[in-house]
Amino acid sequence: MRIDMTGEAGDPGRPNEDYASAALPSAGEGGALVVLDGVTPPQDGTGCTHGVPWFTARLGGALLELATSRRELTLRRCLSEAISRTAAEHSSTCDLSHRRTPQATVVTARWDERSVEYLVLSDSVLVMEHPHGSVTPVLDSRLHQLPPHIGSLRRRVRELPEDSAERGAARAEYANAVEALRNAPGGEGFYTAAADPAVASLAVTGSAPRAEVRALLALTDGAARWSEVFRLGDWTALLGLVREEGSEALVARVREAERADPHGAAHPRGKTHDDASVVFAELGTGAQATRPTTRRPVRSPRPTGS
Ligand SMILES: [Zn+2]
């Protein structure tokens, strides 16, 4: 088992609002990972005095602890409990009904010797690699299936001259329209983990036999943009890059691509640089599949003298 993680703020002058963690509990062949992307609030208030990093650290910490210590609970149930626990920590001081209350996208996965379970909510990504190298991305595509008026607003932003007042106003209108669909009742929007535990029931979840999963790769959209925005390769190529050169190299390549297109002319995107987090867990082929034949033990050298 090998885990490689990287987290990097998009802007070195601002706190990283992503959260990444992994655990290899001592029992069995198991483990878990959690990656969150905190939603950056606009300047005009969230009803919370703590801020997004405070929120993601608590939500992510609670989710990892529940996923590893309460294996009898489904990941949806773990997420729902983690949301409730985090909300309870500031319900007496903050207005959790505020529509901009701190919130985050979620990817979590948990494995043992028999299976791999996963959960994805909003636009962070989980890529599962199978033993012969094919991959399966697990995506919550609701953010990419918004009603048509959102697409028209986005096109209008791109058609207006850069740095113009009109473009600024159109961008604000687009952002407000998207925000109105976040965690909105009615089912035509998209969902993030905020203060309402019921959202856990809307997450994309599933499981696979452990023998069919060789590696797991969790990414916030700031790292996934290597594929999704810059089109530098598909998910298979992205996973290959992380395995061969490390998670840090993926983020470095994203930064290079961002610097080459600072205004988003060739590759339109919300932020020039975004927080980027990567967790790569190489599970091997599973305990049952690979009981290797006994090899010669490696011994420590004998101590000399006394
Ligand atoms: Zn708060």
Coordinates of C-alpha atoms and ligand atoms in Angstrom, one line a residue:
M1 CA 0.0 0.0 0.0
R2 CA 1.4 3.4 -1.0
I3 CA -0.3 6.8 -0.6
D4 CA 1.0 9.9 -2.3
M5 CA -0.7 13.3 -1.5
T6 CA -0.3 16.9 -2.5
G7 CA -2.2 20.0 -1.6
E8 CA -1.4 23.4 -2.9
A9 CA -3.2 26.8 -2.6
G10 CA -4.0 28.5 -6.0
D11 CA -2.9 31.8 -4.5
P12 CA 0.0 31.6 -2.1
G13 CA -1.5 34.7 -0.3
R14 CA -4.7 33.0 0.5
P15 CA -5.4 29.9 2.7
N16 CA -5.9 26.6 0.8
E17 CA -9.6 25.8 1.1
D18 CA -9.2 22.2 0.0
Y19 CA -8.7 19.3 2.4
A20 CA -7.0 16.0 1.8
S21 CA -6.3 13.1 4.1
A22 CA -5.9 9.3 4.1
A23 CA -5.7 6.6 6.8
L24 CA -4.3 3.1 6.9
P25 CA -5.9 1.7 10.0
S26 CA -4.0 -1.1 11.7
A27 CA -6.7 -3.7 11.3
G28 CA -6.8 -5.7 8.1
E29 CA -5.9 -4.7 4.5
G30 CA -8.1 -1.6 4.7
G31 CA -7.8 2.2 4.4
A32 CA -9.7 5.3 3.5
L33 CA -9.2 8.7 1.8
V34 CA -11.1 12.0 1.9
V35 CA -10.7 15.0 -0.4
L36 CA -12.9 18.1 -0.1
D37 CA -12.9 21.3 -2.0
G38 CA -14.3 24.2 0.1
V39 CA -16.5 26.6 -1.9
T40 CA -14.9 30.1 -1.9
P41 CA -17.6 32.6 -0.7
P42 CA -18.0 36.0 -2.2
Q43 CA -16.9 38.9 0.0
D44 CA -20.3 39.8 1.4
G45 CA -20.7 37.4 4.2
T46 CA -21.5 33.7 4.9
G47 CA -23.2 33.9 8.3
C48 CA -20.2 32.1 9.7
T49 CA -17.3 33.6 11.7
H50 CA -15.0 30.7 11.2
G51 CA -14.3 30.5 7.5
V52 CA -13.9 27.7 4.9
P53 CA -10.6 26.1 6.1
W54 CA -12.1 25.7 9.6
F55 CA -15.1 24.0 8.1
T56 CA -13.3 21.7 5.7
A57 CA -10.8 20.6 8.5
R58 CA -13.7 19.6 10.7
L59 CA -15.9 18.0 8.0
G60 CA -12.9 16.2 6.5
G61 CA -11.5 15.1 9.8
A62 CA -14.9 13.8 11.0
L63 CA -15.5 12.0 7.7
L64 CA -12.2 10.2 7.7
E65 CA -12.6 9.2 11.4
L66 CA -16.1 7.8 10.8
A67 CA -15.1 6.0 7.5
T68 CA -12.3 4.2 9.2
S69 CA -13.7 3.5 12.7
R70 CA -17.4 2.8 11.8
R71 CA -17.1 0.3 9.0
E72 CA -20.7 -0.8 9.6
L73 CA -22.0 2.6 8.4
T74 CA -22.3 3.3 4.7
L75 CA -20.3 6.2 3.4
R76 CA -23.5 8.1 2.9
R77 CA -24.3 7.6 6.6
C78 CA -20.7 8.6 7.5
L79 CA -21.0 11.8 5.4
S80 CA -24.4 12.6 6.9
E81 CA -23.0 12.2 10.5
A82 CA -19.9 14.2 9.6
I83 CA -22.1 17.1 8.4
S84 CA -24.2 17.0 11.5
R85 CA -21.2 16.9 13.8
T86 CA -19.6 19.9 12.0
A87 CA -22.8 21.8 12.1
A88 CA -23.2 21.2 15.8
E89 CA -19.7 22.8 16.4
H90 CA -21.0 26.2 15.2
S91 CA -24.8 26.2 15.3
S92 CA -24.8 28.3 18.4
T93 CA -22.5 31.0 17.0
C94 CA -23.3 31.1 13.3
D95 CA -26.3 31.3 11.0
L96 CA -26.2 27.9 9.3
S97 CA -29.3 28.7 7.3
H98 CA -27.4 31.3 5.3
R99 CA -27.2 30.3 1.7
R100 CA -23.4 30.9 1.7
T101 CA -22.7 28.9 4.9
P102 CA -19.4 27.1 4.4
Q103 CA -19.7 24.1 2.1
A104 CA -17.5 21.7 0.2
T105 CA -17.4 19.1 -2.6
V106 CA -16.7 15.6 -1.3
V107 CA -14.8 12.5 -2.5
T108 CA -14.3 9.6 -0.2
A109 CA -13.3 6.0 -0.7
R110 CA -12.8 3.1 1.7
W111 CA -11.4 -0.3 1.1
D112 CA -10.7 -3.6 2.8
E113 CA -9.6 -7.0 1.6
R114 CA -13.0 -7.6 -0.1
S115 CA -14.2 -4.4 -1.6
V116 CA -13.7 -0.7 -2.4
E117 CA -16.6 1.7 -1.6
Y118 CA -16.8 5.2 -2.9
L119 CA -18.8 8.4 -2.7
V120 CA -18.6 11.6 -4.8
L121 CA -20.6 14.8 -4.3
S122 CA -20.2 17.7 -6.7
D123 CA -17.3 18.3 -9.0
S124 CA -14.3 16.7 -7.4
V125 CA -13.3 13.4 -9.1
L126 CA -12.4 9.9 -8.2
V127 CA -10.5 7.7 -10.8
M128 CA -10.4 3.9 -10.2
E129 CA -7.7 2.0 -11.9
H130 CA -8.3 -1.7 -12.7
P131 CA -5.7 -4.4 -12.7
H132 CA -5.0 -4.3 -16.5
G133 CA -4.6 -0.5 -16.5
S134 CA -8.1 0.6 -17.7
V135 CA -9.7 3.3 -15.5
T136 CA -13.2 4.3 -14.4
P137 CA -13.8 7.9 -13.5
V138 CA -16.5 8.4 -10.9
L139 CA -18.2 11.8 -11.5
D140 CA -21.2 13.7 -10.1
S141 CA -22.1 15.3 -13.4
R142 CA -24.9 17.5 -12.1
L143 CA -22.8 20.6 -12.2
H144 CA -22.3 20.0 -16.0
Q145 CA -26.0 19.5 -16.6
L146 CA -27.4 22.8 -15.5
P147 CA -30.4 24.3 -17.2
P148 CA -29.9 26.0 -20.6
H149 CA -30.0 29.6 -19.3
I150 CA -26.8 29.0 -17.4
G151 CA -25.0 28.0 -20.7
S152 CA -26.3 31.2 -22.4
L153 CA -25.0 33.4 -19.5
R154 CA -21.6 31.7 -19.6
R155 CA -21.4 32.2 -23.4
R156 CA -22.2 35.9 -23.0
V157 CA -19.4 36.4 -20.5
R158 CA -16.9 34.9 -22.9
E159 CA -18.1 37.0 -25.8
L160 CA -17.6 40.3 -24.0
P161 CA -14.2 42.1 -24.1
E162 CA -11.8 41.1 -21.4
D163 CA -11.5 43.5 -18.4
S164 CA -14.6 45.4 -19.6
A165 CA -17.3 46.6 -17.1
E166 CA -19.9 44.7 -19.1
R167 CA -17.9 41.4 -18.8
G168 CA -17.6 42.0 -15.0
A169 CA -21.4 42.5 -14.7
A170 CA -22.1 39.5 -16.9
R171 CA -19.8 37.4 -14.8
A172 CA -21.5 38.4 -11.6
E173 CA -24.9 37.6 -13.1
Y174 CA -23.6 34.2 -14.2
A175 CA -22.2 33.5 -10.7
N176 CA -25.5 34.5 -9.0
A177 CA -27.5 32.2 -11.4
V178 CA -25.2 29.3 -10.6
E179 CA -25.3 30.0 -6.9
A180 CA -29.1 30.0 -7.0
L181 CA -28.9 26.4 -8.1
R182 CA -26.5 25.2 -5.4
N183 CA -28.4 23.0 -2.9
A184 CA -31.6 24.3 -4.3
P185 CA -34.8 22.2 -3.8
G186 CA -36.4 20.9 -7.0
G187 CA -33.6 18.8 -8.3
E188 CA -32.3 20.8 -11.3
G189 CA -29.2 22.1 -9.4
F190 CA -26.2 20.6 -7.8
Y191 CA -25.3 19.7 -4.3
T192 CA -22.4 20.4 -1.9
A193 CA -21.9 19.3 1.8
A194 CA -23.0 22.4 3.9
A195 CA -25.0 22.2 7.1
D196 CA -27.9 19.9 6.0
P197 CA -27.0 16.1 6.5
A198 CA -29.8 15.1 4.1
V199 CA -27.6 16.0 1.1
A200 CA -25.6 12.8 1.7
S201 CA -28.5 10.9 0.2
L202 CA -27.8 12.7 -3.2
A203 CA -24.2 11.7 -3.5
V204 CA -23.0 9.3 -6.2
T205 CA -22.0 6.1 -4.5
G206 CA -21.0 2.6 -5.4
S207 CA -18.6 -0.3 -4.7
A208 CA -16.3 -2.7 -6.6
P209 CA -14.6 -5.9 -5.6
R210 CA -11.1 -5.1 -4.2
A211 CA -9.5 -7.5 -6.7
E212 CA -10.8 -5.2 -9.5
V213 CA -9.2 -2.1 -8.2
R214 CA -5.4 -1.5 -8.4
A215 CA -5.3 2.1 -7.5
L216 CA -7.5 5.1 -6.5
L217 CA -6.9 8.7 -7.4
A218 CA -9.0 11.5 -5.8
L219 CA -8.7 15.1 -7.2
T220 CA -10.2 18.5 -6.6
D221 CA -11.2 20.3 -9.8
G222 CA -8.1 22.5 -9.4
A223 CA -6.0 19.4 -10.2
A224 CA -8.5 17.6 -12.5
R225 CA -8.3 20.7 -14.8
W226 CA -5.2 19.0 -16.3
S227 CA -7.7 16.8 -18.2
E228 CA -11.0 18.7 -17.9
V229 CA -9.9 22.2 -18.9
F230 CA -6.4 22.0 -20.4
R231 CA -7.1 18.7 -22.2
L232 CA -3.5 17.5 -21.7
G233 CA -4.6 13.9 -21.6
D234 CA -7.5 11.6 -20.6
W235 CA -8.0 10.1 -17.1
T236 CA -5.7 7.1 -18.0
A237 CA -2.9 9.5 -18.9
L238 CA -3.5 11.6 -15.8
L239 CA -3.3 8.6 -13.6
G240 CA -0.1 7.4 -15.4
L241 CA 1.5 10.8 -14.8
V242 CA 0.7 10.7 -11.1
R243 CA 2.1 7.1 -10.8
E244 CA 5.3 7.8 -12.7
E245 CA 6.1 11.3 -11.6
G246 CA 4.1 11.8 -8.4
S247 CA 1.1 13.9 -7.4
E248 CA 3.3 17.0 -7.0
A249 CA 4.2 16.8 -10.7
L250 CA 0.6 16.8 -11.7
V251 CA 0.0 20.1 -9.8
A252 CA 3.2 21.6 -11.2
R253 CA 2.0 20.8 -14.8
V254 CA -1.3 22.4 -14.1
R255 CA 0.4 25.6 -12.8
E256 CA 2.5 25.6 -16.0
A257 CA -0.6 25.4 -18.2
E258 CA -2.3 28.1 -16.2
R259 CA 0.7 30.5 -16.5
A260 CA 0.7 29.9 -20.3
D261 CA -2.9 31.1 -20.5
P262 CA -3.2 33.6 -17.7
H263 CA -6.5 35.2 -18.9
G264 CA -8.3 32.0 -19.8
A265 CA -8.4 33.0 -23.5
A266 CA -7.5 29.5 -24.8
H267 CA -8.9 27.6 -21.8
P268 CA -11.8 29.4 -20.1
R269 CA -12.1 28.8 -16.4
G270 CA -13.5 30.4 -13.3
K271 CA -10.2 31.2 -11.6
T272 CA -6.7 31.5 -13.2
H273 CA -5.3 29.4 -10.4
D274 CA -7.3 27.2 -8.1
D275 CA -6.5 25.2 -5.0
A276 CA -5.4 21.8 -6.1
S277 CA -5.4 18.5 -4.1
V278 CA -4.4 15.0 -5.1
V279 CA -4.5 11.7 -3.2
F280 CA -3.2 8.7 -5.0
A281 CA -3.6 5.3 -3.2
E282 CA -1.9 2.4 -4.8
L283 CA -3.8 -0.6 -3.3
G284 CA -1.8 -3.3 -5.1
T285 CA -3.8 -6.3 -6.5
G286 CA -5.4 -7.2 -3.1
A287 CA -4.6 -9.6 -0.4
Q288 CA -6.5 -12.5 -1.9
A289 CA -5.3 -12.0 -5.4
T290 CA -1.6 -11.8 -4.6
R291 CA -0.5 -14.0 -1.8
P292 CA 3.0 -14.1 -3.3
T293 CA 5.2 -17.1 -3.1
T294 CA 7.5 -17.0 -0.2
R295 CA 10.6 -14.9 -0.9
R296 CA 13.9 -14.9 0.9
P297 CA 13.5 -12.8 4.0
V298 CA 15.5 -9.5 4.1
R299 CA 17.4 -9.5 7.3
S300 CA 19.0 -6.6 9.2
P301 CA 22.8 -6.8 9.3
R302 CA 24.2 -8.4 12.4
P303 CA 25.4 -5.9 14.9
T304 CA 29.1 -5.9 15.2
G305 CA 30.8 -5.5 18.5
S306 CA 28.8 -4.7 21.6
Ligands
ZN1 ZN -19.1 29.1 11.8

